[in-house]
Short mmCIF file of C-alpha atoms and ligand atoms in Angstrom, two decimals:
data_model
loop_
_atom_site.label_atom_id
_atom_site.label_comp_id
_atom_site.label_asym_id
_atom_site.label_seq_id
_atom_site.Cartn_x
_atom_site.Cartn_y
_atom_site.Cartn_z
CA MET A 181 29.57 35.10 -0.26
CA GLN A 182 26.71 35.99 -2.96
CA ASN A 183 27.33 36.79 -6.23
CA PHE A 184 25.58 37.32 -9.71
CA ILE A 185 25.57 35.92 -13.48
CA SER A 186 23.68 36.24 -16.51
CA GLU A 187 23.00 33.24 -18.45
CA GLN A 188 24.95 34.49 -21.06
CA ASN A 189 27.93 34.63 -19.03
CA LEU A 190 27.21 31.68 -17.97
CA ASN A 191 27.26 30.06 -21.06
CA THR A 192 30.07 31.87 -22.09
CA LEU A 193 32.08 30.78 -19.05
CA LEU A 194 31.06 27.37 -19.63
CA ASP A 195 32.43 26.93 -23.23
CA LYS A 196 35.45 28.76 -22.18
CA LEU A 197 36.13 26.06 -19.60
CA ILE A 198 35.50 23.22 -22.52
CA ALA A 199 37.36 25.23 -25.11
CA ALA A 200 40.34 24.80 -22.46
CA GLY A 201 40.00 21.31 -22.13
CA LYS A 202 37.92 20.88 -18.92
CA ARG A 203 35.13 18.54 -18.71
CA VAL A 204 31.88 20.04 -17.98
CA VAL A 205 29.58 17.78 -17.26
CA ALA A 206 25.67 18.72 -16.73
CA PRO A 207 22.23 17.72 -17.64
CA ARG A 208 21.99 17.47 -21.41
CA LEU A 209 19.44 15.42 -23.53
CA THR A 210 21.40 12.32 -24.99
CA ALA A 211 19.41 9.65 -27.34
CA GLY A 212 16.27 11.21 -25.73
CA THR A 213 16.44 11.17 -22.33
CA VAL A 214 18.39 13.79 -20.18
CA LEU A 215 21.55 12.38 -18.14
CA TYR A 216 24.63 14.05 -16.69
CA GLU A 217 26.66 14.18 -18.86
CA PRO A 218 29.66 16.06 -20.81
CA LEU A 219 28.81 19.19 -23.01
CA GLN A 220 30.29 20.12 -25.99
CA LYS A 221 28.66 23.11 -25.84
CA ALA A 222 26.95 25.15 -23.22
CA GLU A 223 23.78 25.72 -24.99
CA GLN A 224 23.47 21.65 -24.63
CA MET A 225 22.49 22.07 -21.03
CA VAL A 226 18.95 21.35 -20.17
CA HIS A 227 18.26 23.77 -16.72
CA ASP A 228 14.46 22.70 -16.56
CA GLU A 229 14.57 18.48 -15.36
CA LEU A 230 15.46 16.11 -13.66
CA PRO A 231 17.93 13.60 -15.09
CA ARG A 232 16.88 10.20 -15.28
CA ARG A 233 19.90 8.79 -13.39
CA SER A 234 21.56 10.75 -10.64
CA ALA A 235 24.91 12.36 -10.82
CA LYS A 236 27.00 9.48 -9.40
CA GLU A 237 28.38 8.67 -11.88
CA THR A 238 30.73 11.16 -12.23
CA PHE A 239 32.64 10.34 -9.63
CA PHE A 240 31.41 6.51 -9.41
CA PRO A 241 30.85 5.45 -13.22
CA VAL A 242 28.20 2.33 -14.26
CA CYS A 243 31.56 0.53 -14.99
CA GLU A 244 35.30 1.11 -15.05
CA ASP A 245 38.46 -0.53 -15.85
CA ILE A 246 40.82 -0.84 -12.22
CA MET A 247 43.64 -2.91 -13.38
CA SER A 248 44.80 -5.00 -16.51
CA TYR A 249 46.48 -8.14 -16.43
CA GLU A 250 48.78 -9.94 -19.03
CA LYS A 251 50.56 -13.47 -18.51
CA GLU A 252 53.36 -14.28 -20.52
CA GLY A 253 54.80 -17.76 -19.54
CA GLN A 254 54.89 -17.86 -15.99
CA GLN A 255 55.14 -14.05 -15.41
CA VAL A 256 52.38 -12.26 -15.16
CA ARG A 257 52.46 -8.58 -15.68
CA LEU A 258 49.61 -5.74 -14.09
CA THR A 259 48.95 -2.67 -14.93
CA ASP A 260 47.56 -0.06 -12.25
CA ILE A 261 45.11 2.52 -14.20
CA ASP A 262 46.07 5.86 -12.35
CA PRO A 263 43.52 8.17 -10.91
CA ASN A 264 45.40 10.54 -11.32
CA SER A 265 44.51 10.62 -15.00
CA PHE A 266 41.61 12.03 -14.24
CA PRO A 267 40.65 14.91 -15.81
CA GLU A 268 39.32 18.32 -13.54
CA THR A 269 35.73 18.30 -13.90
CA ILE A 270 32.86 21.41 -13.33
CA LEU A 271 29.79 19.52 -12.68
CA VAL A 272 26.95 21.99 -13.13
CA GLY A 273 23.17 22.41 -13.07
CA VAL A 274 23.61 19.54 -10.36
CA ARG A 275 19.76 19.20 -8.03
CA PRO A 276 20.20 19.59 -4.65
CA CYS A 277 19.03 16.23 -3.85
CA ASP A 278 21.76 14.52 -6.36
CA ALA A 279 24.24 17.27 -4.76
CA ALA A 280 23.06 16.68 -1.37
CA ALA A 281 24.08 12.83 -2.01
CA VAL A 282 27.72 13.08 -2.78
CA PRO A 283 29.13 13.89 1.12
CA VAL A 284 26.82 10.71 1.50
CA LEU A 285 29.04 9.04 -0.89
CA ASP A 286 32.37 10.32 0.28
CA ALA A 287 31.53 9.31 3.76
CA VAL A 288 31.08 5.38 2.46
CA PHE A 289 34.22 5.58 0.27
CA SER A 290 36.79 7.12 2.59
CA TRP A 291 36.16 5.22 5.90
CA ASP A 292 37.71 1.56 6.29
CA TYR A 293 39.00 2.11 2.92
CA ARG A 294 39.82 4.87 1.04
CA ASP A 295 38.46 4.60 -2.57
CA GLU A 296 41.09 6.37 -4.69
CA PHE A 297 38.82 5.92 -7.60
CA PHE A 298 36.31 7.74 -6.21
CA LEU A 299 37.90 10.36 -3.96
CA LYS A 300 40.30 11.44 -6.97
CA ARG A 301 37.38 12.52 -8.99
CA ARG A 302 35.94 13.92 -6.35
CA ASP A 303 38.85 16.18 -5.38
CA LYS A 304 38.99 16.82 -9.04
CA THR A 305 35.38 18.33 -9.48
CA THR A 306 33.90 21.63 -8.62
CA ILE A 307 29.70 21.02 -7.75
CA ILE A 308 27.96 23.83 -8.91
CA GLY A 309 24.39 23.26 -7.34
CA LEU A 310 21.34 24.84 -9.32
CA ALA A 311 17.74 25.52 -7.29
CA CYS A 312 14.69 23.74 -8.57
CA THR A 313 11.74 25.79 -9.62
CA THR A 314 8.97 23.12 -10.25
CA ALA A 315 8.63 19.49 -9.13
CA ASP A 316 6.63 16.37 -9.63
CA ASP A 317 4.54 14.15 -7.50
CA ALA A 318 7.41 11.72 -7.12
CA CYS A 319 9.74 14.50 -5.79
CA PHE A 320 10.02 14.26 -1.76
CA CYS A 321 13.15 16.04 -0.91
CA THR A 322 11.17 18.44 1.94
CA ALA A 323 9.89 15.40 3.69
CA LEU A 324 13.98 14.49 4.28
CA GLY A 325 14.92 17.99 5.67
CA LEU A 326 16.06 19.11 2.39
CA SER A 327 14.73 22.02 0.30
CA PRO A 328 14.77 22.59 -3.60
CA ALA A 329 17.46 25.64 -2.67
CA ASP A 330 19.75 23.30 -0.05
CA PRO A 331 23.11 24.15 -1.18
CA LYS A 332 24.57 21.02 0.82
CA GLY A 333 27.26 19.50 -1.22
CA SER A 334 27.56 22.34 -3.78
CA ASP A 335 30.74 23.94 -3.63
CA LEU A 336 28.51 26.99 -5.39
CA PHE A 337 24.59 27.45 -5.74
CA LEU A 338 22.67 29.00 -8.38
CA THR A 339 19.48 30.27 -7.81
CA PRO A 340 17.42 31.60 -10.88
CA VAL A 341 15.82 35.33 -10.59
CA GLU A 342 13.17 37.09 -12.44
CA GLY A 343 14.20 38.25 -15.75
CA GLY A 344 16.96 36.11 -16.36
CA GLY A 345 20.37 34.56 -15.00
CA TYR A 346 21.19 33.17 -10.99
CA THR A 347 22.39 34.72 -7.83
CA CYS A 348 25.98 32.56 -6.85
CA GLU A 349 26.53 31.74 -3.41
CA THR A 350 29.91 29.90 -2.57
CA PHE A 351 29.46 27.41 0.25
CA THR A 352 33.44 26.14 0.00
CA GLU A 353 37.04 26.68 -0.52
CA LYS A 354 36.80 25.37 -4.12
CA GLY A 355 33.84 27.02 -4.57
CA GLU A 356 35.65 30.53 -3.54
CA GLN A 357 38.52 29.87 -5.73
CA PHE A 358 36.19 29.15 -9.10
CA ILE A 359 34.69 32.70 -8.36
CA ALA A 360 38.47 34.32 -8.19
CA SER A 361 39.22 32.74 -11.09
CA HIS A 362 36.42 33.59 -13.47
CA GLY A 363 35.31 37.03 -11.35
CA SER A 364 35.14 38.95 -14.55
CA PHE A 365 31.79 36.48 -15.58
CA PHE A 366 30.42 37.71 -12.27
CA SER A 367 29.07 40.69 -10.92
CA GLY A 368 28.05 41.85 -7.35
CA GLN A 369 24.84 41.30 -5.25
CA SER A 370 21.82 41.07 -7.83
CA ASP A 371 18.50 42.94 -6.25
CA ALA A 372 16.62 41.08 -8.84
CA LYS A 373 13.78 38.79 -7.01
CA THR A 374 14.60 34.87 -7.35
CA LEU A 375 11.38 32.73 -9.02
CA PRO A 376 9.74 30.93 -7.20
CA LEU A 377 11.46 27.42 -5.93
CA ALA A 378 9.64 23.92 -6.43
CA GLN A 379 7.20 22.78 -3.48
CA PRO A 380 7.17 19.47 -3.30
CA GLN A 381 3.87 17.68 -1.77
CA THR A 382 5.06 15.10 0.63
CA ASP A 383 4.64 15.82 4.63
CA LYS A 384 8.07 15.78 6.53
CA PHE A 385 8.35 12.39 7.67
CA ASP A 386 9.27 11.27 11.16
CA LEU A 387 12.94 10.22 10.53
CA LYS A 388 13.34 9.18 14.44
CA LYS A 389 10.25 7.18 14.22
CA VAL A 390 10.83 5.09 11.47
CA LYS A 391 14.15 4.49 12.71
CA ALA A 392 13.09 3.50 15.76
CA TRP A 393 10.47 0.65 14.15
CA LEU A 394 13.24 -0.24 11.96
CA ASP A 395 15.38 -0.68 15.00
CA GLU A 396 12.88 -3.44 16.31
CA HIS A 397 11.16 -4.88 13.36
CA PHE A 398 13.93 -6.90 11.09
CA GLU A 399 11.14 -9.61 11.47
CA ASP A 400 7.98 -8.49 10.97
CA PRO A 401 5.49 -9.82 9.10
CA ALA A 402 4.97 -6.11 7.25
CA TRP A 403 8.24 -7.10 5.12
CA ASP A 404 5.96 -9.20 2.80
CA SER A 405 3.33 -7.18 2.73
CA ILE A 406 5.74 -4.13 1.65
CA ALA A 407 7.93 -5.97 -0.20
CA THR A 408 6.37 -8.61 -1.88
CA ARG A 409 5.76 -6.63 -5.70
CA CYS A 410 9.48 -6.17 -6.13
CA VAL A 411 10.79 -8.35 -8.97
CA GLY A 412 14.38 -7.26 -8.06
CA CYS A 413 15.07 -5.31 -11.37
CA GLY A 414 17.51 -3.38 -9.34
CA ALA A 415 16.13 0.20 -11.56
CA CYS A 416 15.97 1.48 -8.00
CA ALA A 417 19.36 1.03 -7.03
CA PHE A 418 20.98 2.66 -10.84
CA VAL A 419 18.84 5.32 -10.58
CA CYS A 420 19.54 6.47 -6.67
CA PRO A 421 22.02 8.96 -6.46
CA ALA A 422 22.97 7.95 -2.73
CA CYS A 423 23.50 3.97 -3.39
CA HIS A 424 26.77 2.84 -3.83
CA CYS A 425 26.97 -0.72 -3.55
CA PHE A 426 29.32 -2.78 -6.60
CA ASP A 427 30.86 -5.83 -7.45
CA ILE A 428 34.66 -6.13 -9.00
CA VAL A 429 35.10 -9.21 -11.48
CA ASP A 430 38.09 -10.19 -13.63
CA GLU A 431 37.02 -10.07 -17.57
CA GLY A 432 39.25 -11.77 -19.80
CA THR A 433 40.73 -15.17 -20.97
CA GLU A 434 43.71 -16.83 -18.21
CA LYS A 435 46.53 -14.63 -20.36
CA LYS A 436 45.18 -11.36 -20.62
CA GLY A 437 42.37 -9.33 -19.44
CA LYS A 438 41.10 -6.24 -17.29
CA ARG A 439 39.54 -6.11 -13.52
CA ARG A 440 36.12 -4.21 -13.33
CA LYS A 441 34.25 -2.47 -10.65
CA SER A 442 30.35 -2.39 -11.67
CA TRP A 443 27.54 -0.94 -10.54
CA ASP A 444 25.66 -3.86 -8.23
CA ALA A 445 21.90 -3.73 -6.47
CA CYS A 446 21.16 -5.43 -3.21
CA GLY A 447 17.21 -6.41 -4.95
CA PHE A 448 19.48 -8.97 -7.03
CA TRP A 449 19.17 -12.45 -6.00
CA LYS A 450 23.00 -12.92 -6.52
CA PHE A 451 24.19 -10.18 -4.29
CA THR A 452 24.10 -12.27 -1.03
CA HIS A 453 25.35 -15.56 -2.62
CA HIS A 454 27.60 -17.50 -1.46
CA ALA A 455 30.08 -19.58 -3.06
CA SER A 456 28.62 -22.61 -0.36
CA GLY A 457 24.97 -21.91 -2.63
CA HIS A 458 23.56 -20.56 0.67
CA ASN A 459 21.99 -17.12 0.63
CA PRO A 460 21.18 -15.21 3.26
CA ARG A 461 18.32 -13.21 1.76
CA ASP A 462 16.80 -16.19 -0.73
CA GLN A 463 13.38 -14.12 -0.68
CA GLN A 464 12.66 -10.77 -2.49
CA PRO A 465 10.77 -9.25 0.19
CA LYS A 466 14.19 -10.16 2.88
CA ARG A 467 15.68 -8.02 -0.16
CA TYR A 468 13.77 -5.03 -0.15
CA ARG A 469 13.54 -4.87 3.48
CA ASN A 470 17.51 -4.70 3.09
CA ARG A 471 16.62 -1.71 0.80
CA ILE A 472 15.21 -0.07 3.84
CA MET A 473 16.99 -0.92 6.55
CA HIS A 474 20.23 0.16 4.73
CA LYS A 475 18.54 3.59 3.91
CA PHE A 476 17.06 4.52 6.76
CA LYS A 477 18.65 2.24 9.58
CA TYR A 478 22.03 1.05 9.11
CA TYR A 479 23.44 4.04 7.41
CA ASP A 480 21.87 6.46 10.23
CA ASP A 481 24.13 3.84 12.88
CA LYS A 482 26.68 3.76 10.80
CA PHE A 483 27.35 7.67 9.93
CA GLY A 484 24.19 9.76 11.58
CA GLN A 485 22.10 10.40 8.26
CA THR A 486 19.86 8.62 5.88
CA LEU A 487 20.80 7.21 2.45
CA CYS A 488 18.06 9.20 0.89
CA THR A 489 17.82 12.28 -0.32
CA GLY A 490 14.29 12.45 -1.91
CA CYS A 491 14.87 12.54 -5.22
CA GLY A 492 12.20 10.13 -6.44
CA ARG A 493 13.86 8.26 -8.98
CA CYS A 494 13.03 5.47 -7.73
CA ILE A 495 9.48 5.61 -7.36
CA ARG A 496 8.86 7.04 -11.34
CA ILE A 497 11.57 4.11 -12.46
CA CYS A 498 9.82 1.18 -10.41
CA PRO A 499 8.24 -1.09 -12.98
CA VAL A 500 5.60 -2.37 -10.42
CA GLY A 501 4.75 1.16 -8.54
CA ILE A 502 6.66 0.60 -5.10
CA ASP A 503 6.80 3.92 -4.23
CA ILE A 504 9.39 4.32 -1.34
CA ALA A 505 8.03 7.36 0.47
CA ALA A 506 4.55 6.25 0.67
CA ILE A 507 6.10 2.65 2.74
CA VAL A 508 8.51 5.19 4.56
CA GLU A 509 5.50 7.03 5.60
CA GLU A 510 3.60 3.33 6.47
CA ILE A 511 5.96 3.14 8.36
CA SER A 512 6.27 6.42 10.07
CA LYS A 513 2.91 5.43 11.57
CA LYS A 514 3.02 2.34 13.18
S1 SF4 B 85 12.69 -0.98 -9.07
FE1 SF4 B 85 11.15 -1.45 -8.36
S2 SF4 B 85 10.93 -3.89 -8.89
FE2 SF4 B 85 13.41 -3.20 -8.87
S3 SF4 B 85 14.17 -3.83 -7.76
FE3 SF4 B 85 13.67 -1.89 -7.13
S4 SF4 B 85 11.74 -1.85 -6.12
FE4 SF4 B 85 12.13 -3.94 -6.84
S1 SF4 B 86 16.28 5.90 -2.51
FE1 SF4 B 86 14.87 6.61 -3.75
S2 SF4 B 86 14.39 8.74 -3.13
FE2 SF4 B 86 15.57 8.06 -2.23
S3 SF4 B 86 17.54 9.23 -3.12
FE3 SF4 B 86 17.43 6.96 -3.77
S4 SF4 B 86 16.00 7.21 -5.86
FE4 SF4 B 86 15.76 9.31 -4.58
#
C-alpha cells in the first residue's frame, strides 16, 4: 500500500515517538561522523549521507554484556541480562544496502542457535528504509541485484518526491501496523514524481561464475596476489552491514565480572588461533581468502544468497585500498 508523508509530518511524527519514550535511531552526525544513532530531535536526522558504519549495531551492538557473575565463598551468583528489557525501536532512514543485510543476519542468528539478544531487538524494531538519490564510486548494490530503491528488509520504505516529502510503501505486517497507528501523519497516494534515483556505476557481476570459480579454487596462486596487501586491521568487517562474527569473553576478576559479546573479524590473526598454538589461517592471504569465500561461497552454500549488499563501505575504509568489487569482478572474468 502506498501513502505520502510530508517532511514536516515525518519530523513531527518522529518527535512524537521520541517524546513517547520510543528509541528512534537514524543517520545522525556524531562527533564529526554520520552514524546510525538514537535521535533526541527529528531534525538531527541526516537524509543525504550513507552512515560510516552500518545499521547492524541496532540489533548487534559493537559490545554488550550478556551476563554478570559474583563469587562469595563457594557460592557463585549469575545474573542474566533480560532481552525483554530492550526498548521498542524505530530505525529510520535506513539505506537499501543496510536494510537488505538485515534478513541476511536474521538467517545466521536463528539458524543452529536462536540468539535472543539479536532476535529480541530485531522483533522490537520497525525498519523504515529510504531510497538513495546519490551514490559514490564505491557503491555497487546494483552489481549484486539490489537497487537504490530496493525495499528488501524494510517494513516501510520512503522514496523522496519532487517538491519535498516521500511516498511511503509498506511491505510487512509491522509496516502496516505502523501506518495504522500513525495514520494522521500520512495522506493517500501522491501524484508527485519521485526524485531521480542514484545510479551506481558498477556492471552486474555474474555471481554464478564467481561461485563456480570459488567452488574449485580454494587453493590457487591468485589468492596471494589478491590478498597480499591486506594488513588484517579488521576495519572492513566492522563497517560491513552483513559481517556478523563475534567473540565472548569474561572480563573482571575471579570474584566479580561480566560476560561480554564483542564484534570480531576473520581478518584478525587470532581469530582462528587454537589453544594448541596451531593456526589454520596462519598467513594474511588465507584470512582474506576466507572473507571472499564466506561472502560469495560459504554463505551462499548455506543460505542461498551472498553475504554482501554492495554498500562499498569496506572499499572506502580499507587503509591499503583493497577493493572487493574489483576483486569479485576479476574472479568473475577468470
Ligand atoms: S580493511 Fe583492508 S587491510 Fe583491513 S582487514 Fe579489511 S581488507 Fe585487510
Ligand atoms: S563486503 Fe564490503 S561492500 Fe559488501 S556489504 Fe560488506 S562492507 Fe559492504
